CSV table of C-alpha atoms in Angstrom, one decimal:
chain,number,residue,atom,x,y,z
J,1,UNK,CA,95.3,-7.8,-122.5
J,2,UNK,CA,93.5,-9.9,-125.2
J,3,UNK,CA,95.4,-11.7,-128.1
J,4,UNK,CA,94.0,-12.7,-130.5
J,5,UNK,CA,95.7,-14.4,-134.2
J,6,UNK,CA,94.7,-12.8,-137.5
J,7,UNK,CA,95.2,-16.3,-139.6
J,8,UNK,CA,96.7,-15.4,-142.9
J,9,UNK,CA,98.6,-17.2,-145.4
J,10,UNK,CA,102.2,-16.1,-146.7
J,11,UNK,CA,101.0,-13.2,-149.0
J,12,UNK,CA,103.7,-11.4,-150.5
J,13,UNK,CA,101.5,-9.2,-152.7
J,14,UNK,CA,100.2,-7.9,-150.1
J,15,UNK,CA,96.4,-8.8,-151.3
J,16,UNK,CA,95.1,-8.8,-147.8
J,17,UNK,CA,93.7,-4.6,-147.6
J,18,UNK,CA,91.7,-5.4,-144.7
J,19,UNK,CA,94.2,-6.7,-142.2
J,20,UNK,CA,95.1,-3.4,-141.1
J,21,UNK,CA,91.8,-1.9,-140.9
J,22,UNK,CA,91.0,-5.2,-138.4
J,23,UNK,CA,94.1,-4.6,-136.4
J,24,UNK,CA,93.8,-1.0,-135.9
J,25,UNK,CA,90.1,-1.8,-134.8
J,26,UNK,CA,91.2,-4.6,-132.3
J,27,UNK,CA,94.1,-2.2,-130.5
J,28,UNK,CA,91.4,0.8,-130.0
J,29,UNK,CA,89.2,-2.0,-128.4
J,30,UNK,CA,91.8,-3.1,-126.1
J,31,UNK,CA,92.7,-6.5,-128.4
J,32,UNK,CA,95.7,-7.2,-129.3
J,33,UNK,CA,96.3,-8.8,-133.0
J,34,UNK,CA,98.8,-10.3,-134.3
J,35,UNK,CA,99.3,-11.7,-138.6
J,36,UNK,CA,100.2,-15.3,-138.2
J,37,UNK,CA,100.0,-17.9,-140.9
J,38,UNK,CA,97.9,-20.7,-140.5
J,39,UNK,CA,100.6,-23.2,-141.7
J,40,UNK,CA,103.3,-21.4,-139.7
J,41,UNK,CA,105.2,-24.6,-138.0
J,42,UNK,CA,106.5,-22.1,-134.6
J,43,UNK,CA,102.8,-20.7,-134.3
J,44,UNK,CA,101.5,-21.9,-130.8
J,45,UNK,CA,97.8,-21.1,-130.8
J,46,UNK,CA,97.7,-21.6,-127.6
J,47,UNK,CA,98.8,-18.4,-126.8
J,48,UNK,CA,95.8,-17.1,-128.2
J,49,UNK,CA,93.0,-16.1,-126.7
J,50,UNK,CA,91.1,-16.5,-129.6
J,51,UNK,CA,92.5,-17.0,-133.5
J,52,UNK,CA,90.5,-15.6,-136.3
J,53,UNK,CA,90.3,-17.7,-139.9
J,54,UNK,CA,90.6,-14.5,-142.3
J,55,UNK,CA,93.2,-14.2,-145.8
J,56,UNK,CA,93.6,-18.3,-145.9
J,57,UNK,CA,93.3,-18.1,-149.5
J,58,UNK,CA,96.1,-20.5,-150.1
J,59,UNK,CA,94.1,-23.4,-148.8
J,60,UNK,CA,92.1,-24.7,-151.3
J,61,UNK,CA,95.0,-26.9,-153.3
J,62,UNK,CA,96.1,-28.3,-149.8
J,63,UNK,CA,92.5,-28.3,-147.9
J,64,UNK,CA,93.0,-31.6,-146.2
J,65,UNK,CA,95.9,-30.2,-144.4
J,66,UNK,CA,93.7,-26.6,-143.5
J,67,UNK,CA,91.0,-28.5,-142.2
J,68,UNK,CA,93.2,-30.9,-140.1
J,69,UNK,CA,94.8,-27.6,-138.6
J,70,UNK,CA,91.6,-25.9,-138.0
J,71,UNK,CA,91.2,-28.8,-135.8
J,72,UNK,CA,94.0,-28.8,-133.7
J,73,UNK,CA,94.4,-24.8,-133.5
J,74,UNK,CA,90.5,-25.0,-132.3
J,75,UNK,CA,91.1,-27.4,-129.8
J,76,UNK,CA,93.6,-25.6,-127.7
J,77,UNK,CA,91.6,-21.9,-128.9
J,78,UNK,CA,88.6,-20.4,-129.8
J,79,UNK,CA,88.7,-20.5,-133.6
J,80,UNK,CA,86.4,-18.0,-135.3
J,81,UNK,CA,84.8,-19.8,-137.5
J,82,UNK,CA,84.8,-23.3,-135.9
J,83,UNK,CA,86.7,-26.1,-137.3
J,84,UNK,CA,83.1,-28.1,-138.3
J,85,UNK,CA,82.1,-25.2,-139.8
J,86,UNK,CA,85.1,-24.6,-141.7
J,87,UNK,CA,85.1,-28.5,-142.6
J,88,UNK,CA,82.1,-28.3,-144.1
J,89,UNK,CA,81.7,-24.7,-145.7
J,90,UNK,CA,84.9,-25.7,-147.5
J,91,UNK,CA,83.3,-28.2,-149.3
J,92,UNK,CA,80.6,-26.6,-151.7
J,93,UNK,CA,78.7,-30.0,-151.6
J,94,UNK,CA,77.0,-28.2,-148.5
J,95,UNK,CA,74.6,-26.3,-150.6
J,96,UNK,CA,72.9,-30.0,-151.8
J,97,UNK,CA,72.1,-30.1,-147.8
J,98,UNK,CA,71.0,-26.9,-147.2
J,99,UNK,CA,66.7,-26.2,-146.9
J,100,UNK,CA,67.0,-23.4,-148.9
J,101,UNK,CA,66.6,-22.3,-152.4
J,102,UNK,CA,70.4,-22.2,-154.1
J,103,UNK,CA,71.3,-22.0,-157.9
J,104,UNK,CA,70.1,-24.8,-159.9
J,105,UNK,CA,73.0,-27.7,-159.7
J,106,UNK,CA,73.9,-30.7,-161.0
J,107,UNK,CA,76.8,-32.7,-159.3
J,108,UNK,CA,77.8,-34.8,-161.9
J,109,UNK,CA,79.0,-35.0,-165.7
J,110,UNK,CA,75.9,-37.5,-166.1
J,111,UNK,CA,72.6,-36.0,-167.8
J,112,UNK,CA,71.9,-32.3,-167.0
J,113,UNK,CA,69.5,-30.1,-167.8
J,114,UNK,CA,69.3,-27.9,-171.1
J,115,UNK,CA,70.4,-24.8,-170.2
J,116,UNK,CA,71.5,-21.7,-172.8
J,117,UNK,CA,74.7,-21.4,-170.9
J,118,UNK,CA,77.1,-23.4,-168.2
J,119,UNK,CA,78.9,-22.6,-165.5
J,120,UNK,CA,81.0,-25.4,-164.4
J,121,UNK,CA,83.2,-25.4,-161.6
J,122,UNK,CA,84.5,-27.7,-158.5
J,123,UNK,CA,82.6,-28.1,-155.7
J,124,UNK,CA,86.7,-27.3,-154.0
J,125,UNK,CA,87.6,-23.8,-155.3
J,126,UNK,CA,87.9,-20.3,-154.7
J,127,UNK,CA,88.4,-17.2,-157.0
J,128,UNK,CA,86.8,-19.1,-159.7
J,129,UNK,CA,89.4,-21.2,-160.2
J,130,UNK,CA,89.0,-24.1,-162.7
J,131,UNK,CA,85.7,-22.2,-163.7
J,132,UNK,CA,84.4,-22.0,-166.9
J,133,UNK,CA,81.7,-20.6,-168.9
J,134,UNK,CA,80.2,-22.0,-171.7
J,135,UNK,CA,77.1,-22.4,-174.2
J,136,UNK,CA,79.0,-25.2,-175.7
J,137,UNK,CA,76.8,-28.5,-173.8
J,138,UNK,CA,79.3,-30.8,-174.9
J,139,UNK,CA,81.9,-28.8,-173.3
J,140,UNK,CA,80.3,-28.4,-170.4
J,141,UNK,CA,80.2,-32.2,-169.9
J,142,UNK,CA,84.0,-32.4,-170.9
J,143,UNK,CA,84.7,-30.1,-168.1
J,144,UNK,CA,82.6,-31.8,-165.9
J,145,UNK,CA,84.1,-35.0,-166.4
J,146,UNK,CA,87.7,-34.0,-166.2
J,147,UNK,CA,86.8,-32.6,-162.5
J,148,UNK,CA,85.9,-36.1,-161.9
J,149,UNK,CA,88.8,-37.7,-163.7
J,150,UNK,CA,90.9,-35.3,-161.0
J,151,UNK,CA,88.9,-37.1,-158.1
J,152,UNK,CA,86.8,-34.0,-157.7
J,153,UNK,CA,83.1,-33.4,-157.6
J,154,UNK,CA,81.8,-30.9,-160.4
J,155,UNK,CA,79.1,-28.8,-160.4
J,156,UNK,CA,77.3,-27.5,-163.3
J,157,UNK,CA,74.7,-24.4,-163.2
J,158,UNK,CA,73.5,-22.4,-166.0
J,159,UNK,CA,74.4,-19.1,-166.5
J,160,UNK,CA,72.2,-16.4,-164.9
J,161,UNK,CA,72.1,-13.4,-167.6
J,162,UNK,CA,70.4,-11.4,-165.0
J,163,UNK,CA,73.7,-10.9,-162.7
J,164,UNK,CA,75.3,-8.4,-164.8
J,165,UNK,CA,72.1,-6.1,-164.7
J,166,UNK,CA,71.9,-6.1,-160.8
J,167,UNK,CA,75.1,-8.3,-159.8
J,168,UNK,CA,75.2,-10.6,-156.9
J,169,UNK,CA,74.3,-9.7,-153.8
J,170,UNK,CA,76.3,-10.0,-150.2
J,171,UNK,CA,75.1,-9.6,-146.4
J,172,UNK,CA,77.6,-9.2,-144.0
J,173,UNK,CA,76.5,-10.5,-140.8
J,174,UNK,CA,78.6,-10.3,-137.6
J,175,UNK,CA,77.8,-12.5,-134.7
J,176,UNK,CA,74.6,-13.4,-136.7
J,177,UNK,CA,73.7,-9.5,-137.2
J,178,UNK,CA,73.4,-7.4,-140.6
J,179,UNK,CA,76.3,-4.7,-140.5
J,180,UNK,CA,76.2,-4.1,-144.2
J,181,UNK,CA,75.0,-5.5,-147.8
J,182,UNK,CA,76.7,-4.7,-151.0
J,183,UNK,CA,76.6,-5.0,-154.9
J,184,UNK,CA,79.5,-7.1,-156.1
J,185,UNK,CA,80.0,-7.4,-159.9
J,186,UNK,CA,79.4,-11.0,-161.5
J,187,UNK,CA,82.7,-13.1,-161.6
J,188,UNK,CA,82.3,-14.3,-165.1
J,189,UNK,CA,80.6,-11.3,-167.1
J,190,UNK,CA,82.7,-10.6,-170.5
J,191,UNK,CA,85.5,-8.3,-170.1
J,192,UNK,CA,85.8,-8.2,-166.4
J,193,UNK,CA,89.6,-7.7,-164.8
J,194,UNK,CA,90.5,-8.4,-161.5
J,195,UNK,CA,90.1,-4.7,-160.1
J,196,UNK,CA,86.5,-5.1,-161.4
J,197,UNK,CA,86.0,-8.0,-158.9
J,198,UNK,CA,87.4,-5.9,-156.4
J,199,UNK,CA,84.6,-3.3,-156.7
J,200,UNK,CA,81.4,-3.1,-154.9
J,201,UNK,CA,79.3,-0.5,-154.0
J,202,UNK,CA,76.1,-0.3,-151.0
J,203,UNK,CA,73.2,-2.1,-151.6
J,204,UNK,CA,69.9,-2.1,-149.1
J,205,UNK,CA,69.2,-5.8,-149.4
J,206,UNK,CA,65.3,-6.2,-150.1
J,207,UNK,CA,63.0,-7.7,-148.0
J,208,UNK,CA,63.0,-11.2,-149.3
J,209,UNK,CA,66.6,-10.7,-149.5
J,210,UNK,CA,67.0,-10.6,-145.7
J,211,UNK,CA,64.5,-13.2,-145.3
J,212,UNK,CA,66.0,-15.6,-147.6
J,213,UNK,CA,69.6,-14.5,-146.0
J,214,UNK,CA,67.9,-15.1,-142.1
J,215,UNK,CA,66.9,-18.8,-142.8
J,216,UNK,CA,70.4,-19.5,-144.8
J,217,UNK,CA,72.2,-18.5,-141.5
J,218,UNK,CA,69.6,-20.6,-139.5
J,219,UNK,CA,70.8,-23.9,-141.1
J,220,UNK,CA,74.2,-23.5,-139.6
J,221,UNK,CA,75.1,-23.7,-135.6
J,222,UNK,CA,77.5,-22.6,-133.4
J,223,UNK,CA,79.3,-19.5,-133.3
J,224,UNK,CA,79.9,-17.3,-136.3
J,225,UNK,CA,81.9,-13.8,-136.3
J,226,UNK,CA,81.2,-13.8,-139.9
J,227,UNK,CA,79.1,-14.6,-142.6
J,228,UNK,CA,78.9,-13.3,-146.0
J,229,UNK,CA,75.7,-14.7,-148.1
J,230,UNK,CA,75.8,-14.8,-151.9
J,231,UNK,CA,72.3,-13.8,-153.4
J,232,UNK,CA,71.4,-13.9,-157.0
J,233,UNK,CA,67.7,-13.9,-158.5
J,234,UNK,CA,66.6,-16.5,-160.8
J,235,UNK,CA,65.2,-15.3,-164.0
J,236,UNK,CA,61.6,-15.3,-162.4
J,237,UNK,CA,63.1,-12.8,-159.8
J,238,UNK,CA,63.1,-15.2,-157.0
J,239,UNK,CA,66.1,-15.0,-154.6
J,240,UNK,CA,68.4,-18.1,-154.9
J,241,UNK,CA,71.7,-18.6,-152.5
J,242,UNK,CA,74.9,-19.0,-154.9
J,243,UNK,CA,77.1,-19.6,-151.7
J,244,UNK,CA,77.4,-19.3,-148.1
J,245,UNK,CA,80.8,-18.1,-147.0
J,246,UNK,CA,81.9,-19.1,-143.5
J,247,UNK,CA,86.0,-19.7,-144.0
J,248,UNK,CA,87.5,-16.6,-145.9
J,249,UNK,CA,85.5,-14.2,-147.0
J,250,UNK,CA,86.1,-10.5,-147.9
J,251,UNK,CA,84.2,-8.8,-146.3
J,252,UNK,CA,84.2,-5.0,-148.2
J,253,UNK,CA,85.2,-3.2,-144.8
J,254,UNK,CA,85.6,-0.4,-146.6
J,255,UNK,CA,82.6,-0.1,-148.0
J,256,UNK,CA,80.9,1.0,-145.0
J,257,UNK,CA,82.0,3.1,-142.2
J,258,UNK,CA,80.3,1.0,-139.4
J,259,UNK,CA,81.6,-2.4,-140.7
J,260,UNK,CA,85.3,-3.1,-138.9
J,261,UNK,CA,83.5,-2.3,-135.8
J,262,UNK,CA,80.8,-3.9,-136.5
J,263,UNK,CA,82.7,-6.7,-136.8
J,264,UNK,CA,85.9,-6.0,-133.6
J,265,UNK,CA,82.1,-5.4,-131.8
J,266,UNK,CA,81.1,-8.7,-132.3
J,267,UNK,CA,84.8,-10.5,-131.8
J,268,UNK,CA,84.3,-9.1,-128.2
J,269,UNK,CA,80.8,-10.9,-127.7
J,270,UNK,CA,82.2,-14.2,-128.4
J,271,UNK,CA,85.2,-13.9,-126.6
């Protein structure tokens, strides 16, 4: 028998609604999953044939420590997604590296460009956390710098008006292949409550879509179980990556009927 860990994080909400979708999917293929925290002190990863990086989404105020543990659980494990993937998709600064088109940035509270609105976030979040959106420039740089004063690097985009006509796009890829693409609904349109960032709905990604979305997941190496790539268009309709997410995405299983084994399909071609 096959065991494998589904890393979590201590989630008394119960926020994670695609565990058991992934643990059903696993015992049907003949894996057996178990929920284990990725800070959990008695967790001996060794055990495990495998341990897959899923609802982590307490890491990002203690990332250091996340990143030092994807380390050591990958060294006696197979850890899906690697530890220098994680390391470095946790990090936002990856985009500056990355040789394709992404949202216009600017990485510091120095001069930026004019823009009619801001978004300005840390390059170390999730969930928009310590996000704001402004047309207020000076603002903007306020925020900016107080990232900095905090030791963090700030990044400042503008505002793309266009997201909350067509929304952002996300491929799900699995072992590198497309299982599904949906329409999520912009984080930081007016109005919006969390059930509305919940919803999605099936989207057929366009062909430069999937072309952009094929060289994004070229510029990475190694294995990946998943991938989840964050399209917008600029004004001039050109596809831009917003971000590449390789540690602990949702993946909107339940958006499509082929998608959990889609991905349980895949877990068993790495293993």
């Amino acid at each position: 028998m096959t065991i494998c860990a589904y890393v979590t994080f201590d989630d008394p909400d119960g926020n994670d609604d695609e565990r058991e979708l992934v643990l059903a999917s696993w015992r049907e293929a003949g894996i057996e999953g178990r929920a284990v925290r990725w800070d959990d002190p008695e967790a001996d990863w060794s055990a495990f044939d495998a341990a897959v990086v899923r609802s982590v989404w307490d890491y990002v105020e203690r990332r250091a420590e996340f990143v030092a543990w994807a380390h050591r659980a990958g060294s006696v494990t197979k850890l899906l997604n690697p530890a220098a993937v994680i390391e470095a998709n946790t990090d936002k600064t990856y985009l500056r590296d990355m040789g394709v088109p992404i949202v216009p940035t600017h990485w510091s509270s120095g001069d930026f460009p004019q823009w009619d609105e801001y978004v300005v976030k840390p390059a170390i979040s999730a969930g928009a956390k310590a996000t704001i959106r402004t047309s207020d420039r000076a603002a903007a740089k306020a925020h900016a710098a107080k990232l900095e004063a905090e030791g963090r690097t700030p990044m400042i985009q503008p505002y793309l008006d266009m997201v909350e006509a067509e929304g952002e796009t996300s491929l799900l890829y699995f072992n590198r292949v497309l299982s599904h693409a949906v329409r999520r609904n912009p984080m930081l349109a007016p109005g919006q409550t969390q059930a509305d960032l919940a919803r999605a709905e099936l989207r057929t990604p366009a062909p430069d879509q999937l072309e952009l979305a094929e060289k994004v997941l070229a510029e990475v190496s190694g294995d990946l179980l998943y991938a989840r790539v964050d399209l917008v268009r600029l004004p001039d309709g050109r596809p831009v990556l917003i971000e590449l997410e390789l540690t602990e995405p949702y993946l909107f299983l339940s958006h499509s009927e082929a998608a959990v084994g889609n991905l349980t399909r895949a877990l068993g071609e790495l293993l």
